[in-house]
Amino acid sequence: MTSNSTQPPLQSSVLGELPFEIAARIFSYINQRECLTCMAVCRAWYSTVPQYSRDVWANINITREFLTLLQRLAHAATDLSFHRHDMGPDVIELLDSCPRLTRFSFKHADYDNRLVKPFADPPKTDEFIHLKRLSVEIHDNDLEKQLIPVLQKSPNLEQLVCHLPDCFDVDDAFHRTTAISADSIALWCPKLVSLELISLYRDSSDEPDTVQLHPIKTSAMSPGLRSLTATETESLGPDTIGPFLLRNADTLETISLTKYSLNTINDWSSMFSKVEFPNLRTLELYAIGINDAATNRLLAHCPALESLYIYTAENPPMIHLAQALENLTQLKTIELQSVQIAQEDFDAIIASKSKLERAEFRDVIPVTDTLLQRLPLLQSLKQLHISFSEIRQDHTDAGLHQFVEMLSRSKLQILHLEGLQNLRSDAIQALANLPCLEWIILCGPEGSSLKCDGPSLVRMIDNCESLKWAKLSDLELTGTDMDLLAYLKQEVKTCKDIRNMPMVGGVCLMK
């Protein structure tokens, strides 16, 4: 058998007698560490093994000790990831050696105040022609030597995730960052559809081991951002984020703005009062300073909006949504937390949102019997999350029972009742009659407990045929002296797994 390949065979081995395709097939069954072991066999294998193992090195996750060796393998890499690493000349040289690179992410070795310049030596490559996904941390205010040189050479970039520092101390200029110009981004990266400007300094325990870059669906619309996510900080506010919103108002489909620190005070009302988003599908405003009039004008100029999330951290303002909601005929998801709305605004949600599939109301309006009887009128509703007052209960037990019975005529799949103090046996048993219920979450008030009858709870879990998963938190069972976990393990017959879940709190059951 002979090979038509021009690749040189392995020397000093029986593999040297095999065609290139057969040797490459053999090496496709080993992992990266085993491949490195093979390269250490002899000089001949060190030089030729990389040619037989290109598929093995299509995705490279770099660790510090392998940089020099992996530089020979970079020509095959399409996905390059640095985790807890310092960017130096050796890394830049490796980056220059990746002609097929489509995704590059970089995460620093630490979060201290030591001066770190990721791109101290600019890349020599003329263009990263294949680069579409880029995630990088910036620890210095000198963007000219860090991010900008890469952006200038990435004409096909589609997604940029940029972790930027915030200023904790007004006298500490190191933590200040220069804003990236919206016009410059559009010039360097005309195909960019997703931009994330996220604060770097947050609890590292919440960080994943690797940066996740999710695919973005592009469309035939005119050039411009489809998704903009930003963490509001001292240096990232209306003056710096606003130009991106204004420039891309016609193409944006997702806007997510989150306030990083309660000490940061910015008013977005003026900026949002002068812009329209005709194609916006998702709007997320978490603790962003915007007044009632600007909120209503913003919503009135988002006719395609499907998902609305508004959360206020403290001193919840009164927002009148009734008029704005009349125009949101496509709304499928609404999530309001710590936002005061009037009864007529809630009635407007019920009356006009026939397409609403997911609703979450947390610390929004007193949960009365009248409100509970209105919610089941949303017949398309699939997910419902209600937060009851932990200070006082504004509903009656009979009203809650009637609410659950009315839900039996709905298509509800997920039900989350939070802050309840008491759940009567008849209401618990009525939950078993929900024909589409798959997930249920029952949580007592913070620092207290939800009282419910143990035998009734067991019957509900066993008799609800559609139920797949349940989470029970801060429950005080009546009718038994056993604790919640032990009682459920002993009495429930239809669950394959019942366990304490410290990470999510409470007891979880899987059927």
Short mmCIF file of C-alpha atoms in Angstrom, two decimals:
data_model
loop_
_atom_site.label_atom_id
_atom_site.label_comp_id
_atom_site.label_asym_id
_atom_site.label_seq_id
_atom_site.Cartn_x
_atom_site.Cartn_y
_atom_site.Cartn_z
CA MET A 1 0.00 0.00 0.00
CA THR A 2 1.34 3.44 -0.88
CA SER A 3 0.22 6.93 0.07
CA ASN A 4 -0.25 9.90 -2.21
CA SER A 5 0.31 12.26 0.71
CA THR A 6 3.34 14.55 0.59
CA GLN A 7 3.65 14.43 4.38
CA PRO A 8 6.91 12.77 5.62
CA PRO A 9 6.48 9.41 7.37
CA LEU A 10 7.51 8.80 10.96
CA GLN A 11 11.10 7.65 11.20
CA SER A 12 12.66 4.90 13.31
CA SER A 13 9.36 3.17 13.92
CA VAL A 14 7.02 0.64 12.43
CA LEU A 15 4.67 3.60 11.91
CA GLY A 16 7.09 4.81 9.29
CA GLU A 17 5.94 1.93 7.11
CA LEU A 18 2.31 3.07 7.25
CA PRO A 19 0.60 5.55 4.89
CA PHE A 20 0.13 9.03 6.30
CA GLU A 21 -3.67 8.63 6.53
CA ILE A 22 -3.35 5.43 8.61
CA ALA A 23 -0.81 6.96 10.99
CA ALA A 24 -3.01 10.05 11.37
CA ARG A 25 -5.98 7.79 12.16
CA ILE A 26 -3.98 6.06 14.89
CA PHE A 27 -3.02 9.35 16.50
CA SER A 28 -6.65 10.53 16.43
CA TYR A 29 -7.39 8.09 19.30
CA ILE A 30 -4.97 9.66 21.78
CA ASN A 31 -5.43 12.75 23.92
CA GLN A 32 -3.25 15.83 24.04
CA ARG A 33 -1.14 14.74 27.00
CA GLU A 34 -0.47 11.34 25.38
CA CYS A 35 0.51 13.14 22.20
CA LEU A 36 3.03 15.24 24.13
CA THR A 37 4.44 12.02 25.60
CA CYS A 38 4.90 10.64 22.08
CA MET A 39 6.74 13.80 21.06
CA ALA A 40 9.22 13.19 23.87
CA VAL A 41 10.22 9.75 22.51
CA CYS A 42 12.95 11.03 20.20
CA ARG A 43 13.92 13.92 17.97
CA ALA A 44 12.26 12.38 14.93
CA TRP A 45 8.93 11.97 16.71
CA TYR A 46 9.23 15.46 18.19
CA SER A 47 9.41 16.88 14.67
CA THR A 48 6.84 14.73 12.91
CA VAL A 49 4.15 13.74 15.45
CA PRO A 50 2.42 17.18 15.22
CA GLN A 51 1.77 16.55 11.51
CA TYR A 52 -0.11 13.33 12.32
CA SER A 53 -2.16 14.74 15.21
CA ARG A 54 -3.78 17.91 13.86
CA ASP A 55 -7.27 16.86 14.89
CA VAL A 56 -6.04 16.27 18.45
CA TRP A 57 -4.93 19.90 18.68
CA ALA A 58 -7.97 21.57 17.11
CA ASN A 59 -8.89 22.88 20.59
CA ILE A 60 -6.08 23.95 22.91
CA ASN A 61 -6.45 24.91 26.58
CA ILE A 62 -3.09 26.40 27.50
CA THR A 63 -1.31 25.84 30.80
CA ARG A 64 1.83 27.74 31.68
CA GLU A 65 4.35 24.88 31.47
CA PHE A 66 3.46 23.78 27.94
CA LEU A 67 3.79 27.08 26.03
CA THR A 68 7.10 26.42 24.32
CA LEU A 69 6.18 22.90 23.27
CA LEU A 70 2.68 23.84 22.10
CA GLN A 71 3.96 26.57 19.84
CA ARG A 72 4.78 23.87 17.30
CA LEU A 73 1.17 22.67 17.41
CA ALA A 74 -0.60 26.02 17.16
CA HIS A 75 -0.98 25.86 13.37
CA ALA A 76 -3.89 23.42 13.84
CA ALA A 77 -5.67 25.29 16.64
CA THR A 78 -9.08 26.87 16.07
CA ASP A 79 -9.94 27.47 19.73
CA LEU A 80 -7.27 28.97 22.02
CA SER A 81 -7.95 29.46 25.75
CA PHE A 82 -5.71 30.87 28.49
CA HIS A 83 -6.91 30.37 32.06
CA ARG A 84 -5.19 32.13 34.98
CA HIS A 85 -2.18 33.01 32.89
CA ASP A 86 0.09 36.00 32.33
CA MET A 87 0.23 37.30 28.79
CA GLY A 88 3.82 37.70 27.70
CA PRO A 89 5.96 37.64 24.54
CA ASP A 90 5.84 33.82 24.38
CA VAL A 91 2.04 33.86 24.34
CA ILE A 92 1.94 36.59 21.69
CA GLU A 93 4.32 34.50 19.56
CA LEU A 94 2.00 31.54 19.99
CA LEU A 95 -1.00 33.70 19.06
CA ASP A 96 0.82 34.75 15.89
CA SER A 97 1.27 31.06 15.04
CA CYS A 98 -2.47 30.29 14.81
CA PRO A 99 -3.61 31.00 11.24
CA ARG A 100 -6.85 28.99 11.71
CA LEU A 101 -7.84 30.60 15.03
CA THR A 102 -11.58 31.30 15.35
CA ARG A 103 -11.95 31.67 19.15
CA PHE A 104 -9.53 33.20 21.66
CA SER A 105 -10.19 33.71 25.39
CA PHE A 106 -7.81 35.01 28.03
CA LYS A 107 -8.13 34.96 31.83
CA HIS A 108 -5.44 36.44 34.06
CA ALA A 109 -3.46 34.48 36.62
CA ASP A 110 -4.62 36.67 39.52
CA TYR A 111 -6.61 39.74 40.45
CA ASP A 112 -4.05 41.68 42.44
CA ASN A 113 -2.82 45.20 41.68
CA ARG A 114 0.36 44.00 39.99
CA LEU A 115 0.75 45.71 36.64
CA VAL A 116 -0.17 43.22 33.93
CA LYS A 117 -0.17 44.15 30.25
CA PRO A 118 -1.73 41.32 28.23
CA PHE A 119 -0.57 42.66 24.89
CA ALA A 120 2.61 44.46 25.89
CA ASP A 121 4.14 43.32 22.59
CA PRO A 122 1.55 43.79 19.82
CA PRO A 123 0.87 40.76 17.59
CA LYS A 124 2.87 40.67 14.36
CA THR A 125 0.15 38.91 12.36
CA ASP A 126 -1.31 41.16 9.66
CA GLU A 127 -4.86 39.95 10.33
CA PHE A 128 -6.64 37.33 12.43
CA ILE A 129 -8.84 36.62 9.46
CA HIS A 130 -10.64 33.62 11.03
CA LEU A 131 -11.08 35.06 14.53
CA LYS A 132 -14.80 35.28 15.38
CA ARG A 133 -14.93 34.96 19.19
CA LEU A 134 -12.69 36.93 21.57
CA SER A 135 -12.80 37.05 25.38
CA VAL A 136 -10.11 38.96 27.25
CA GLU A 137 -9.47 40.52 30.66
CA ILE A 138 -8.02 44.02 30.84
CA HIS A 139 -6.08 44.92 34.00
CA ASP A 140 -4.58 48.20 32.87
CA ASN A 141 -5.89 51.50 31.56
CA ASP A 142 -3.55 51.32 28.56
CA LEU A 143 -5.93 49.73 26.03
CA GLU A 144 -3.74 50.91 23.18
CA LYS A 145 -1.19 48.19 24.06
CA GLN A 146 -3.70 45.52 25.01
CA LEU A 147 -7.02 45.01 23.31
CA ILE A 148 -6.99 47.52 20.49
CA PRO A 149 -4.11 45.93 18.50
CA VAL A 150 -6.05 42.66 18.29
CA LEU A 151 -9.37 44.34 17.43
CA GLN A 152 -7.70 46.31 14.64
CA LYS A 153 -6.64 43.01 13.04
CA SER A 154 -9.93 41.13 13.47
CA PRO A 155 -12.24 42.20 10.63
CA ASN A 156 -14.48 39.11 10.99
CA LEU A 157 -14.92 39.25 14.77
CA GLU A 158 -18.53 38.51 15.75
CA GLN A 159 -18.41 38.29 19.55
CA LEU A 160 -16.32 40.29 22.02
CA VAL A 161 -16.35 39.69 25.78
CA CYS A 162 -14.24 42.28 27.55
CA HIS A 163 -13.74 42.13 31.33
CA LEU A 164 -12.83 45.63 32.51
CA PRO A 165 -11.65 46.86 35.93
CA ASP A 166 -13.69 49.20 38.09
CA CYS A 167 -12.34 51.97 40.29
CA PHE A 168 -12.64 51.09 43.98
CA ASP A 169 -10.50 54.04 45.09
CA VAL A 170 -10.90 57.38 43.33
CA ASP A 171 -7.21 58.08 43.92
CA ASP A 172 -6.13 54.82 42.34
CA ALA A 173 -5.74 55.62 38.64
CA PHE A 174 -4.61 52.07 37.90
CA HIS A 175 -8.20 50.78 38.06
CA ARG A 176 -9.55 53.35 35.63
CA THR A 177 -10.11 52.24 32.07
CA THR A 178 -10.40 54.14 28.84
CA ALA A 179 -13.70 53.70 27.04
CA ILE A 180 -13.65 51.82 23.75
CA SER A 181 -15.13 54.05 21.07
CA ALA A 182 -18.31 52.78 19.43
CA ASP A 183 -17.20 54.28 16.12
CA SER A 184 -13.80 52.57 16.34
CA ILE A 185 -15.34 49.19 17.12
CA ALA A 186 -17.61 49.51 14.08
CA LEU A 187 -14.63 50.44 11.89
CA TRP A 188 -12.30 47.65 13.06
CA CYS A 189 -14.91 44.91 13.51
CA PRO A 190 -17.77 45.60 11.08
CA LYS A 191 -19.24 42.10 11.60
CA LEU A 192 -19.43 42.37 15.41
CA VAL A 193 -22.90 41.31 16.60
CA SER A 194 -22.35 40.73 20.35
CA LEU A 195 -20.49 42.94 22.81
CA GLU A 196 -20.10 42.33 26.55
CA LEU A 197 -18.38 44.91 28.76
CA ILE A 198 -18.32 43.29 32.18
CA SER A 199 -16.77 44.39 35.46
CA LEU A 200 -13.71 42.30 36.26
CA TYR A 201 -13.76 42.54 40.05
CA ARG A 202 -16.39 40.23 41.49
CA ASP A 203 -16.47 37.14 43.67
CA SER A 204 -14.05 34.72 42.00
CA SER A 205 -15.90 31.79 43.58
CA ASP A 206 -18.73 32.46 41.12
CA GLU A 207 -16.39 32.26 38.16
CA PRO A 208 -16.44 29.24 35.86
CA ASP A 209 -13.16 27.47 35.21
CA THR A 210 -13.21 28.59 31.61
CA VAL A 211 -14.80 31.47 29.77
CA GLN A 212 -17.89 30.40 27.85
CA LEU A 213 -18.46 31.98 24.46
CA HIS A 214 -21.90 31.16 23.15
CA PRO A 215 -22.70 31.12 19.42
CA ILE A 216 -24.54 34.13 18.07
CA LYS A 217 -27.18 33.77 15.38
CA THR A 218 -26.50 36.34 12.70
CA SER A 219 -29.14 37.65 10.36
CA ALA A 220 -29.37 39.51 7.09
CA MET A 221 -29.97 42.84 8.82
CA SER A 222 -27.72 45.85 8.24
CA PRO A 223 -24.35 45.80 10.06
CA GLY A 224 -24.53 46.50 13.77
CA LEU A 225 -24.71 44.94 17.21
CA ARG A 226 -27.49 42.47 17.95
CA SER A 227 -26.62 42.02 21.65
CA LEU A 228 -25.12 44.44 24.18
CA THR A 229 -24.37 43.42 27.78
CA ALA A 230 -22.74 45.89 30.16
CA THR A 231 -22.00 46.15 33.87
CA GLU A 232 -22.46 49.71 35.08
CA THR A 233 -19.40 50.91 36.98
CA GLU A 234 -17.75 54.24 37.71
CA SER A 235 -16.19 54.22 34.25
CA LEU A 236 -19.01 52.43 32.39
CA GLY A 237 -22.14 54.55 32.45
CA PRO A 238 -24.48 56.44 30.11
CA ASP A 239 -21.60 58.48 28.67
CA THR A 240 -19.61 55.42 27.61
CA ILE A 241 -22.34 52.81 26.99
CA GLY A 242 -24.80 55.31 25.49
CA PRO A 243 -22.95 55.72 22.17
CA PHE A 244 -23.14 51.95 21.56
CA LEU A 245 -26.89 52.01 22.21
CA LEU A 246 -27.49 55.01 19.97
CA ARG A 247 -25.31 53.78 17.10
CA ASN A 248 -26.89 50.31 17.09
CA ALA A 249 -30.48 51.20 18.04
CA ASP A 250 -31.91 49.83 14.78
CA THR A 251 -30.19 46.43 15.01
CA LEU A 252 -30.08 45.64 18.74
CA GLU A 253 -32.17 42.63 19.75
CA THR A 254 -30.89 42.21 23.33
CA ILE A 255 -29.89 44.84 25.91
CA SER A 256 -28.73 43.84 29.39
CA LEU A 257 -27.55 46.53 31.82
CA THR A 258 -26.55 45.63 35.39
CA LYS A 259 -25.48 47.95 38.17
CA TYR A 260 -22.29 46.55 39.70
CA SER A 261 -22.04 48.66 42.87
CA LEU A 262 -24.70 50.46 44.86
CA ASN A 263 -22.19 53.27 45.29
CA THR A 264 -22.34 53.98 41.57
CA ILE A 265 -25.01 56.58 40.83
CA ASN A 266 -25.92 57.22 37.19
CA ASP A 267 -29.15 58.47 35.68
CA TRP A 268 -30.00 56.76 32.39
CA SER A 269 -33.32 58.58 31.97
CA SER A 270 -32.08 61.22 29.52
CA MET A 271 -30.33 58.70 27.28
CA PHE A 272 -33.30 56.31 27.10
CA SER A 273 -35.71 59.19 26.46
CA LYS A 274 -34.23 59.90 23.03
CA VAL A 275 -33.76 56.48 21.45
CA GLU A 276 -36.01 53.87 19.81
CA PHE A 277 -35.30 50.16 19.45
CA PRO A 278 -37.56 48.79 16.69
CA ASN A 279 -36.04 45.26 16.73
CA LEU A 280 -35.38 44.84 20.46
CA ARG A 281 -36.55 41.43 21.74
CA THR A 282 -35.06 41.30 25.26
CA LEU A 283 -34.57 44.17 27.73
CA GLU A 284 -32.88 43.59 31.11
CA LEU A 285 -32.46 46.50 33.53
CA TYR A 286 -30.97 45.45 36.87
CA ALA A 287 -30.76 48.30 39.43
CA ILE A 288 -30.26 50.85 36.66
CA GLY A 289 -31.26 54.42 37.52
CA ILE A 290 -34.16 55.37 35.24
CA ASN A 291 -37.31 57.28 36.15
CA ASP A 292 -40.95 56.40 35.48
CA ALA A 293 -41.40 58.67 32.45
CA ALA A 294 -38.24 57.42 30.72
CA THR A 295 -39.19 53.79 31.41
CA ASN A 296 -42.58 54.27 29.82
CA ARG A 297 -41.15 56.07 26.80
CA LEU A 298 -38.53 53.36 26.36
CA LEU A 299 -41.11 50.56 26.47
CA ALA A 300 -43.41 52.49 24.14
CA HIS A 301 -40.64 52.47 21.52
CA CYS A 302 -39.84 48.74 21.72
CA PRO A 303 -42.76 47.30 19.70
CA ALA A 304 -41.08 43.90 19.15
CA LEU A 305 -40.21 43.31 22.83
CA GLU A 306 -40.72 39.69 23.94
CA SER A 307 -38.88 39.58 27.31
CA LEU A 308 -38.82 42.33 29.95
CA TYR A 309 -36.78 42.19 33.18
CA ILE A 310 -36.77 45.09 35.64
CA TYR A 311 -35.09 44.86 39.04
CA THR A 312 -34.47 47.64 41.56
CA ALA A 313 -31.93 47.08 44.34
CA GLU A 314 -33.25 49.55 46.92
CA ASN A 315 -35.82 52.30 47.38
CA PRO A 316 -38.12 50.80 44.73
CA PRO A 317 -39.72 53.48 42.56
CA MET A 318 -43.34 53.50 41.49
CA ILE A 319 -43.51 52.60 37.80
CA HIS A 320 -46.77 52.94 35.90
CA LEU A 321 -46.70 50.32 33.17
CA ALA A 322 -50.32 50.20 32.02
CA GLN A 323 -49.96 52.56 29.07
CA ALA A 324 -46.62 51.15 27.90
CA LEU A 325 -47.84 47.55 28.11
CA GLU A 326 -50.63 48.28 25.65
CA ASN A 327 -48.04 48.47 22.86
CA LEU A 328 -46.14 45.30 23.86
CA THR A 329 -48.34 42.85 22.01
CA GLN A 330 -45.48 40.34 21.55
CA LEU A 331 -44.50 40.14 25.23
CA LYS A 332 -43.94 36.53 26.38
CA THR A 333 -41.85 37.03 29.53
CA ILE A 334 -42.13 39.63 32.27
CA GLU A 335 -39.99 39.63 35.43
CA LEU A 336 -40.42 42.41 37.97
CA GLN A 337 -38.50 42.49 41.25
CA SER A 338 -38.53 45.17 43.96
CA VAL A 339 -40.50 47.45 41.68
CA GLN A 340 -43.71 49.07 42.85
CA ILE A 341 -46.59 48.95 40.40
CA ALA A 342 -50.17 50.04 40.94
CA GLN A 343 -53.10 47.62 40.91
CA GLU A 344 -54.28 49.01 37.57
CA ASP A 345 -50.87 48.25 36.04
CA PHE A 346 -51.11 44.66 37.20
CA ASP A 347 -54.64 44.48 35.81
CA ALA A 348 -53.25 45.72 32.48
CA ILE A 349 -50.77 42.84 32.44
CA ILE A 350 -53.55 40.35 33.00
CA ALA A 351 -55.95 41.95 30.54
CA SER A 352 -53.69 42.49 27.54
CA LYS A 353 -51.01 39.80 27.66
CA SER A 354 -52.66 36.80 26.06
CA LYS A 355 -49.23 35.59 24.82
CA LEU A 356 -47.51 35.80 28.19
CA GLU A 357 -45.75 32.48 28.94
CA ARG A 358 -43.49 33.37 31.87
CA ALA A 359 -44.24 35.77 34.73
CA GLU A 360 -42.27 36.55 37.87
CA PHE A 361 -43.46 39.02 40.49
CA ARG A 362 -41.16 39.46 43.49
CA ASP A 363 -41.79 42.24 46.01
CA VAL A 364 -43.92 44.05 43.47
CA ILE A 365 -47.50 44.21 44.76
CA PRO A 366 -49.39 42.76 47.75
CA VAL A 367 -50.52 39.22 46.93
CA THR A 368 -54.24 39.39 47.71
CA ASP A 369 -57.03 36.93 46.97
CA THR A 370 -58.11 39.18 44.09
CA LEU A 371 -54.66 39.07 42.53
CA LEU A 372 -54.44 35.28 42.93
CA GLN A 373 -57.77 34.84 41.16
CA ARG A 374 -56.63 37.04 38.24
CA LEU A 375 -53.38 35.19 37.52
CA PRO A 376 -54.97 31.96 36.21
CA LEU A 377 -56.69 34.06 33.53
CA LEU A 378 -53.32 34.05 31.75
CA GLN A 379 -54.13 30.79 29.99
CA SER A 380 -50.89 30.69 27.97
CA LEU A 381 -48.78 30.94 31.14
CA LYS A 382 -46.18 28.15 31.49
CA GLN A 383 -43.98 29.52 34.29
CA LEU A 384 -45.12 31.50 37.33
CA HIS A 385 -43.08 32.82 40.25
CA ILE A 386 -44.85 34.69 43.05
CA SER A 387 -43.13 36.19 46.08
CA PHE A 388 -45.41 36.57 49.10
CA SER A 389 -44.71 39.22 51.73
CA GLU A 390 -42.55 37.93 54.56
CA ILE A 391 -43.96 40.57 56.90
CA ARG A 392 -47.67 39.94 56.46
CA GLN A 393 -49.91 37.64 54.49
CA ASP A 394 -52.40 39.63 52.38
CA HIS A 395 -54.26 36.55 51.15
CA THR A 396 -56.46 33.98 52.87
CA ASP A 397 -56.00 30.21 52.94
CA ALA A 398 -59.28 29.83 51.05
CA GLY A 399 -58.09 32.28 48.41
CA LEU A 400 -54.86 30.33 47.92
CA HIS A 401 -56.82 27.08 47.58
CA GLN A 402 -59.08 28.63 44.95
CA PHE A 403 -56.03 29.94 43.10
CA VAL A 404 -54.50 26.45 42.87
CA GLU A 405 -57.80 24.94 41.76
CA MET A 406 -58.08 27.54 38.98
CA LEU A 407 -54.56 26.64 37.84
CA SER A 408 -55.76 23.10 37.11
CA ARG A 409 -57.31 24.51 33.91
CA SER A 410 -54.02 26.06 32.81
CA LYS A 411 -50.92 24.83 30.95
CA LEU A 412 -48.59 25.78 33.80
CA GLN A 413 -45.35 23.75 33.81
CA ILE A 414 -43.29 25.52 36.49
CA LEU A 415 -44.70 26.98 39.72
CA HIS A 416 -42.59 28.82 42.29
CA LEU A 417 -44.30 30.02 45.49
CA GLU A 418 -41.88 31.96 47.71
CA GLY A 419 -42.38 33.41 51.18
CA LEU A 420 -45.52 31.43 52.06
CA GLN A 421 -46.18 30.95 55.77
CA ASN A 422 -48.91 28.32 55.55
CA LEU A 423 -50.16 25.87 52.90
CA ARG A 424 -53.36 24.05 53.79
CA SER A 425 -53.92 20.40 52.95
CA ASP A 426 -56.63 21.14 50.40
CA ALA A 427 -54.32 23.51 48.50
CA ILE A 428 -51.49 20.94 48.58
CA GLN A 429 -53.77 18.22 47.22
CA ALA A 430 -55.08 20.56 44.53
CA LEU A 431 -51.52 20.92 43.21
CA ALA A 432 -51.65 17.25 42.18
CA ASN A 433 -54.40 18.12 39.69
CA LEU A 434 -52.28 20.49 37.61
CA PRO A 435 -52.14 18.52 34.35
CA CYS A 436 -48.87 19.96 32.97
CA LEU A 437 -46.91 20.72 36.16
CA GLU A 438 -43.31 19.51 35.83
CA TRP A 439 -41.39 21.62 38.35
CA ILE A 440 -42.58 22.99 41.69
CA ILE A 441 -40.65 25.12 44.18
CA LEU A 442 -42.09 25.83 47.64
CA CYS A 443 -40.10 28.17 49.88
CA GLY A 444 -40.90 29.52 53.33
CA PRO A 445 -40.14 33.08 54.46
CA GLU A 446 -36.50 33.98 55.07
CA GLY A 447 -35.67 33.27 58.70
CA SER A 448 -38.94 31.43 59.22
CA SER A 449 -40.73 28.39 57.78
CA LEU A 450 -43.66 27.27 55.66
CA LYS A 451 -46.06 25.04 57.59
CA CYS A 452 -47.65 22.25 55.59
CA ASP A 453 -49.13 18.83 56.25
CA GLY A 454 -46.59 16.05 55.66
CA PRO A 455 -48.99 13.29 54.48
CA SER A 456 -50.72 15.72 52.08
CA LEU A 457 -47.36 16.75 50.65
CA VAL A 458 -46.40 13.10 50.04
CA ARG A 459 -49.71 12.38 48.29
CA MET A 460 -49.28 15.43 46.08
CA ILE A 461 -45.79 14.33 45.00
CA ASP A 462 -46.87 10.74 44.33
CA ASN A 463 -50.17 11.58 42.61
CA CYS A 464 -49.03 14.40 40.30
CA GLU A 465 -48.26 12.34 37.20
CA SER A 466 -46.60 15.15 35.23
CA LEU A 467 -44.26 16.22 38.07
CA LYS A 468 -40.55 15.63 37.36
CA TRP A 469 -38.71 17.78 39.89
CA ALA A 470 -39.44 19.56 43.18
CA LYS A 471 -37.51 21.80 45.53
CA LEU A 472 -38.76 22.28 49.10
CA SER A 473 -37.04 24.89 51.26
CA ASP A 474 -37.70 26.08 54.83
CA LEU A 475 -40.64 23.74 55.34
CA GLU A 476 -42.05 22.78 58.75
CA LEU A 477 -44.04 19.55 58.42
CA THR A 478 -47.09 18.82 60.51
CA GLY A 479 -48.40 15.30 61.06
CA THR A 480 -44.92 13.87 61.67
CA ASP A 481 -42.01 14.25 64.09
CA MET A 482 -39.39 13.43 61.44
CA ASP A 483 -37.28 16.02 59.63
CA LEU A 484 -38.14 16.87 56.05
CA LEU A 485 -35.47 14.81 54.27
CA ALA A 486 -35.91 11.64 56.35
CA TYR A 487 -39.71 11.80 56.10
CA LEU A 488 -39.73 12.23 52.33
CA LYS A 489 -37.22 9.41 51.84
CA GLN A 490 -39.38 7.11 53.92
CA GLU A 491 -42.83 8.01 52.56
CA VAL A 492 -42.48 9.14 48.92
CA LYS A 493 -42.74 6.16 46.55
CA THR A 494 -42.38 7.70 43.09
CA CYS A 495 -39.05 9.57 43.31
CA LYS A 496 -35.77 8.05 42.15
CA ASP A 497 -33.64 10.60 44.02
CA ILE A 498 -34.28 12.66 47.19
CA ARG A 499 -31.40 14.59 48.67
CA ASN A 500 -30.28 17.74 50.45
CA MET A 501 -28.90 20.29 48.00
CA PRO A 502 -26.72 22.76 49.93
CA MET A 503 -25.82 24.69 46.78
CA VAL A 504 -29.44 25.52 45.98
CA GLY A 505 -30.84 25.16 49.51
CA GLY A 506 -33.49 22.78 50.74
CA VAL A 507 -34.47 19.29 49.63
CA CYS A 508 -34.68 18.32 45.95
CA LEU A 509 -36.70 15.44 44.54
CA MET A 510 -36.43 13.86 41.11
CA LYS A 511 -39.11 11.51 39.79
#
